[in-house]
CSV table of C-alpha atoms in Angstrom, one decimal:
chain,number,residue,atom,x,y,z
A,776,ASP,CA,126.8,37.1,28.0
A,777,GLN,CA,123.3,36.1,26.9
A,778,GLN,CA,123.2,32.4,26.3
A,779,VAL,CA,119.7,32.5,24.9
A,780,LYS,CA,118.8,35.3,22.5
A,781,GLN,CA,115.6,36.3,20.8
A,782,ASN,CA,116.8,38.9,18.3
A,783,SER,CA,113.4,40.2,17.3
A,784,PRO,CA,111.8,42.2,20.1
A,785,SER,CA,108.5,42.3,18.2
A,786,LEU,CA,106.6,40.7,15.3
A,787,SER,CA,103.4,41.6,13.6
A,788,VAL,CA,101.4,39.1,11.6
A,789,GLN,CA,98.0,39.1,9.9
A,790,GLU,CA,95.4,36.7,11.3
A,791,GLY,CA,95.4,33.4,9.5
A,792,ARG,CA,99.1,33.7,8.4
A,793,ILE,CA,102.1,31.9,9.9
A,794,SER,CA,104.0,33.4,12.8
A,795,ILE,CA,107.6,32.4,13.1
A,796,LEU,CA,109.5,33.2,16.3
A,797,ASN,CA,113.2,32.6,16.4
A,798,CYS,CA,115.6,31.8,19.2
A,799,ASP,CA,119.4,31.3,19.2
A,800,TYR,CA,121.5,29.8,21.9
A,801,THR,CA,125.3,29.5,22.5
A,802,ASN,CA,125.6,26.9,25.2
A,803,SER,CA,126.2,23.4,23.6
A,804,MET,CA,125.3,21.8,26.9
A,805,PHE,CA,121.6,22.8,26.5
A,806,ASP,CA,119.5,19.8,25.6
A,807,TYR,CA,116.0,20.7,26.5
A,808,PHE,CA,114.1,23.7,25.0
A,809,LEU,CA,110.8,25.2,25.8
A,810,TRP,CA,108.5,28.0,24.6
A,811,TYR,CA,106.4,30.0,26.9
A,812,LYS,CA,103.7,32.6,26.2
A,813,LYS,CA,103.1,35.5,28.6
A,814,TYR,CA,100.3,37.9,28.9
A,815,PRO,CA,100.7,41.1,31.0
A,816,ALA,CA,100.3,40.6,34.7
A,817,GLU,CA,100.4,36.8,34.4
A,818,GLY,CA,103.1,34.2,34.7
A,819,PRO,CA,104.5,32.5,31.6
A,820,THR,CA,102.3,29.7,30.3
A,821,PHE,CA,104.1,26.6,28.9
A,822,LEU,CA,103.4,26.0,25.2
A,823,ILE,CA,105.6,23.3,23.8
A,824,SER,CA,109.0,21.8,24.4
A,825,ILE,CA,111.6,19.8,22.5
A,826,SER,CA,114.6,17.7,23.6
A,827,SER,CA,117.8,17.6,21.7
A,828,ILE,CA,117.2,14.1,20.4
A,829,LYS,CA,114.5,15.5,18.2
A,830,ASP,CA,114.4,18.2,15.5
A,831,LYS,CA,110.7,18.8,15.4
A,832,ASN,CA,107.8,18.6,17.8
A,833,GLU,CA,104.2,19.5,17.0
A,834,ASP,CA,101.2,20.3,19.1
A,835,GLY,CA,98.1,21.5,17.3
A,836,ARG,CA,98.9,24.9,15.8
A,837,PHE,CA,102.3,25.1,17.4
A,838,THR,CA,105.4,23.5,16.0
A,839,VAL,CA,108.9,23.8,17.4
A,840,PHE,CA,111.9,23.2,15.2
A,841,LEU,CA,115.4,22.6,16.5
A,842,ASN,CA,118.6,22.9,14.5
A,843,LYS,CA,121.4,21.8,16.8
A,844,SER,CA,124.2,22.5,14.4
A,845,ALA,CA,123.1,26.1,14.1
A,846,LYS,CA,122.0,26.3,17.7
A,847,HIS,CA,118.7,27.7,16.6
A,848,LEU,CA,115.1,26.9,17.4
A,849,SER,CA,112.0,28.4,16.1
A,850,LEU,CA,108.3,28.3,17.0
A,851,HIS,CA,105.7,28.3,14.2
A,852,ILE,CA,102.1,29.2,14.8
A,853,VAL,CA,99.7,28.3,12.0
A,854,PRO,CA,97.2,29.8,11.6
A,855,SER,CA,97.8,32.8,13.8
A,856,GLN,CA,94.9,34.1,15.8
A,857,PRO,CA,94.4,37.5,17.5
A,858,GLY,CA,94.4,35.6,20.8
A,859,ASP,CA,98.0,34.6,20.2
A,860,SER,CA,99.1,38.1,20.7
A,861,ALA,CA,101.4,38.0,23.7
A,862,VAL,CA,105.1,37.9,24.6
A,863,TYR,CA,106.8,34.6,23.7
A,864,PHE,CA,109.9,33.4,25.5
A,865,CYS,CA,112.2,30.6,24.6
A,866,ALA,CA,114.0,28.9,27.3
A,867,ALA,CA,116.8,26.3,27.5
A,868,SER,CA,118.2,24.0,30.1
A,869,GLY,CA,120.8,21.3,30.5
A,870,TRP,CA,120.2,17.8,31.8
A,871,ALA,CA,117.1,17.3,34.0
A,872,GLY,CA,115.7,20.7,33.0
A,873,ASN,CA,116.6,22.4,36.2
A,874,MET,CA,118.0,25.8,35.5
A,875,LEU,CA,116.0,27.5,32.7
A,876,THR,CA,117.8,30.2,30.8
A,877,PHE,CA,115.3,32.5,29.2
A,878,GLY,CA,115.6,34.6,26.1
A,879,GLY,CA,114.5,38.2,26.2
A,880,GLY,CA,111.1,37.6,24.6
A,881,THR,CA,109.4,38.5,21.4
A,882,ARG,CA,106.1,40.4,21.4
A,883,LEU,CA,103.8,38.9,18.8
A,884,MET,CA,100.9,41.0,17.5
A,885,VAL,CA,98.3,39.2,15.4
A,886,LYS,CA,96.1,41.7,13.5
A,887,PRO,CA,92.5,40.8,12.7
B,1397,GLY,CA,96.0,20.9,34.3
B,1398,ALA,CA,99.4,22.0,35.8
B,1399,VAL,CA,98.2,25.1,37.6
B,1400,VAL,CA,100.5,27.0,39.9
B,1401,SER,CA,99.0,29.6,42.2
B,1402,GLN,CA,101.2,32.3,43.7
B,1403,HIS,CA,100.1,34.7,46.5
B,1404,PRO,CA,100.0,37.6,47.0
B,1405,SER,CA,100.1,39.1,43.6
B,1406,TRP,CA,101.1,42.5,44.8
B,1407,VAL,CA,102.5,43.7,48.1
B,1408,ILE,CA,103.7,47.1,49.3
B,1409,CYS,CA,105.4,47.3,52.7
B,1410,LYS,CA,107.8,49.4,54.7
B,1411,SER,CA,111.6,48.9,54.7
B,1412,GLY,CA,112.7,46.4,57.3
B,1413,THR,CA,109.6,44.3,57.0
B,1414,SER,CA,109.8,40.6,56.2
B,1415,VAL,CA,107.5,39.4,53.4
B,1416,LYS,CA,106.4,35.9,52.7
B,1417,ILE,CA,105.3,34.7,49.2
B,1418,GLU,CA,103.5,31.4,48.7
B,1419,CYS,CA,103.7,29.2,45.7
B,1420,ARG,CA,101.2,26.3,45.4
B,1421,SER,CA,100.8,23.5,42.8
B,1422,LEU,CA,97.1,23.0,42.6
B,1423,ASP,CA,96.6,19.9,40.6
B,1424,PHE,CA,100.0,18.1,40.6
B,1425,GLN,CA,102.7,17.2,43.1
B,1426,ALA,CA,105.7,19.5,42.7
B,1427,THR,CA,108.9,17.6,43.6
B,1428,THR,CA,110.9,20.7,42.5
B,1429,MET,CA,110.0,24.3,42.8
B,1430,PHE,CA,111.9,27.3,41.4
B,1431,TRP,CA,112.0,30.9,42.4
B,1432,TYR,CA,112.9,33.6,39.9
B,1433,ARG,CA,113.3,37.3,40.0
B,1434,GLN,CA,112.7,39.7,37.1
B,1435,PHE,CA,114.1,43.2,36.9
B,1436,PRO,CA,112.5,45.8,34.6
B,1437,LYS,CA,113.1,45.1,31.0
B,1438,GLN,CA,115.1,42.0,31.8
B,1439,SER,CA,114.3,38.3,31.6
B,1440,LEU,CA,113.6,36.0,34.4
B,1441,MET,CA,116.7,35.1,36.5
B,1442,LEU,CA,116.7,32.0,38.6
B,1443,MET,CA,117.3,32.6,42.3
B,1444,ALA,CA,117.0,29.2,43.8
B,1445,THR,CA,115.8,25.6,43.3
B,1446,SER,CA,114.1,23.7,46.0
B,1447,ASN,CA,113.3,20.1,46.3
B,1448,GLU,CA,110.6,18.9,48.7
B,1449,GLY,CA,112.0,18.1,52.1
B,1450,SER,CA,115.5,19.4,51.5
B,1451,LYS,CA,117.4,22.6,51.6
B,1452,ALA,CA,117.2,25.0,48.6
B,1453,THR,CA,120.1,25.4,46.2
B,1454,TYR,CA,120.8,29.1,45.6
B,1455,GLU,CA,122.3,30.6,42.5
B,1456,GLN,CA,125.5,32.5,42.8
B,1457,GLY,CA,125.0,36.0,44.2
B,1458,VAL,CA,121.7,35.2,45.9
B,1459,GLU,CA,121.8,35.7,49.7
B,1460,LYS,CA,120.3,32.6,51.3
B,1461,ASP,CA,119.8,34.5,54.6
B,1462,LYS,CA,118.0,37.2,52.8
B,1463,PHE,CA,115.7,35.0,50.7
B,1464,LEU,CA,114.5,32.1,52.9
B,1465,ILE,CA,113.0,29.3,51.0
B,1466,ASN,CA,110.9,26.5,52.5
B,1467,HIS,CA,109.5,23.6,50.5
B,1468,ALA,CA,107.9,21.5,53.2
B,1469,SER,CA,105.3,19.7,51.1
B,1470,LEU,CA,104.8,18.5,47.6
B,1471,THR,CA,102.4,21.3,46.9
B,1472,LEU,CA,103.8,24.4,48.7
B,1473,SER,CA,106.9,26.4,48.7
B,1474,THR,CA,107.4,29.7,50.3
B,1475,LEU,CA,109.9,32.5,49.7
B,1476,THR,CA,110.5,34.9,52.6
B,1477,VAL,CA,112.3,38.2,51.9
B,1478,THR,CA,113.7,39.1,55.3
B,1479,SER,CA,114.2,42.7,56.4
B,1480,ALA,CA,113.3,43.9,53.0
B,1481,HIS,CA,114.8,47.1,51.6
B,1482,PRO,CA,113.9,49.2,48.5
B,1483,GLU,CA,116.5,47.4,46.4
B,1484,ASP,CA,114.6,44.2,47.0
B,1485,SER,CA,111.6,45.7,45.1
B,1486,SER,CA,111.1,43.5,42.1
B,1487,PHE,CA,108.9,40.9,40.4
B,1488,TYR,CA,109.2,37.5,42.0
B,1489,ILE,CA,107.8,34.4,40.3
B,1490,CYS,CA,107.8,30.8,41.1
B,1491,SER,CA,107.5,27.7,39.0
B,1492,ALA,CA,107.0,24.0,39.7
B,1493,ARG,CA,107.4,20.7,38.0
B,1494,ASN,CA,106.6,17.2,39.0
B,1495,ARG,CA,109.7,15.4,37.7
B,1496,GLN,CA,112.9,15.9,35.8
B,1497,ASN,CA,112.8,16.8,32.1
B,1498,GLN,CA,109.2,18.0,32.5
B,1499,PRO,CA,108.3,21.6,31.8
B,1500,GLN,CA,108.2,24.1,34.6
B,1501,HIS,CA,104.8,25.6,35.2
B,1502,PHE,CA,104.7,29.2,36.4
B,1503,GLY,CA,102.7,31.1,38.9
B,1504,ASP,CA,101.5,34.6,38.0
B,1505,GLY,CA,104.2,36.3,40.0
B,1506,THR,CA,104.3,38.7,42.9
B,1507,ARG,CA,105.2,42.4,42.5
B,1508,LEU,CA,107.0,43.5,45.7
B,1509,SER,CA,107.4,47.2,46.4
B,1510,ILE,CA,109.4,48.2,49.4
B,1511,LEU,CA,109.0,51.8,50.5
């Protein structure tokens, strides 16, 4: 049973527009959430995180929203740039952020 | 900041060989390091968690005698796949963090192919 799901395997967006990547989770014990970006042949690169005491965290062009009641989080990238094209993974963990459970990833393609 | 280096990036070896993979945190002290395995078209699966100076904690189903983990310093952890067989062929990736509730930072992974 997948505890973290990214239902969209791919997303295509025009440069300059907003990219919205979604993630759903089922385990109510998760209280720390992260987004990672991955290029081919490289490890995931940490982008942004949010703890369950918040519903929004912003860092430059990246904003993560957390809806605890819906067990849903999303990553907004504004404005999208061609260099943002990569696979994006959401991840969740319980207390202390030890065991990360990853979603299956969403491939984002930003077209010039 | 927060760079994690993993070496080697790719290794091919014969069945029965033992293979060591290194994971180093280059610009921070990693009190905890994690080892993951990724099968084709699947997400990362945690194998084990290691804290500096203590024994690793393995996830269910991971053979501790098969996958030896050493975390002897705050900047280095090693994973040794002992007597590797073709079914051990996979993508192995490490991560590190300096304290709890901080993000894990990942290495670039090691592709292991056992012939």
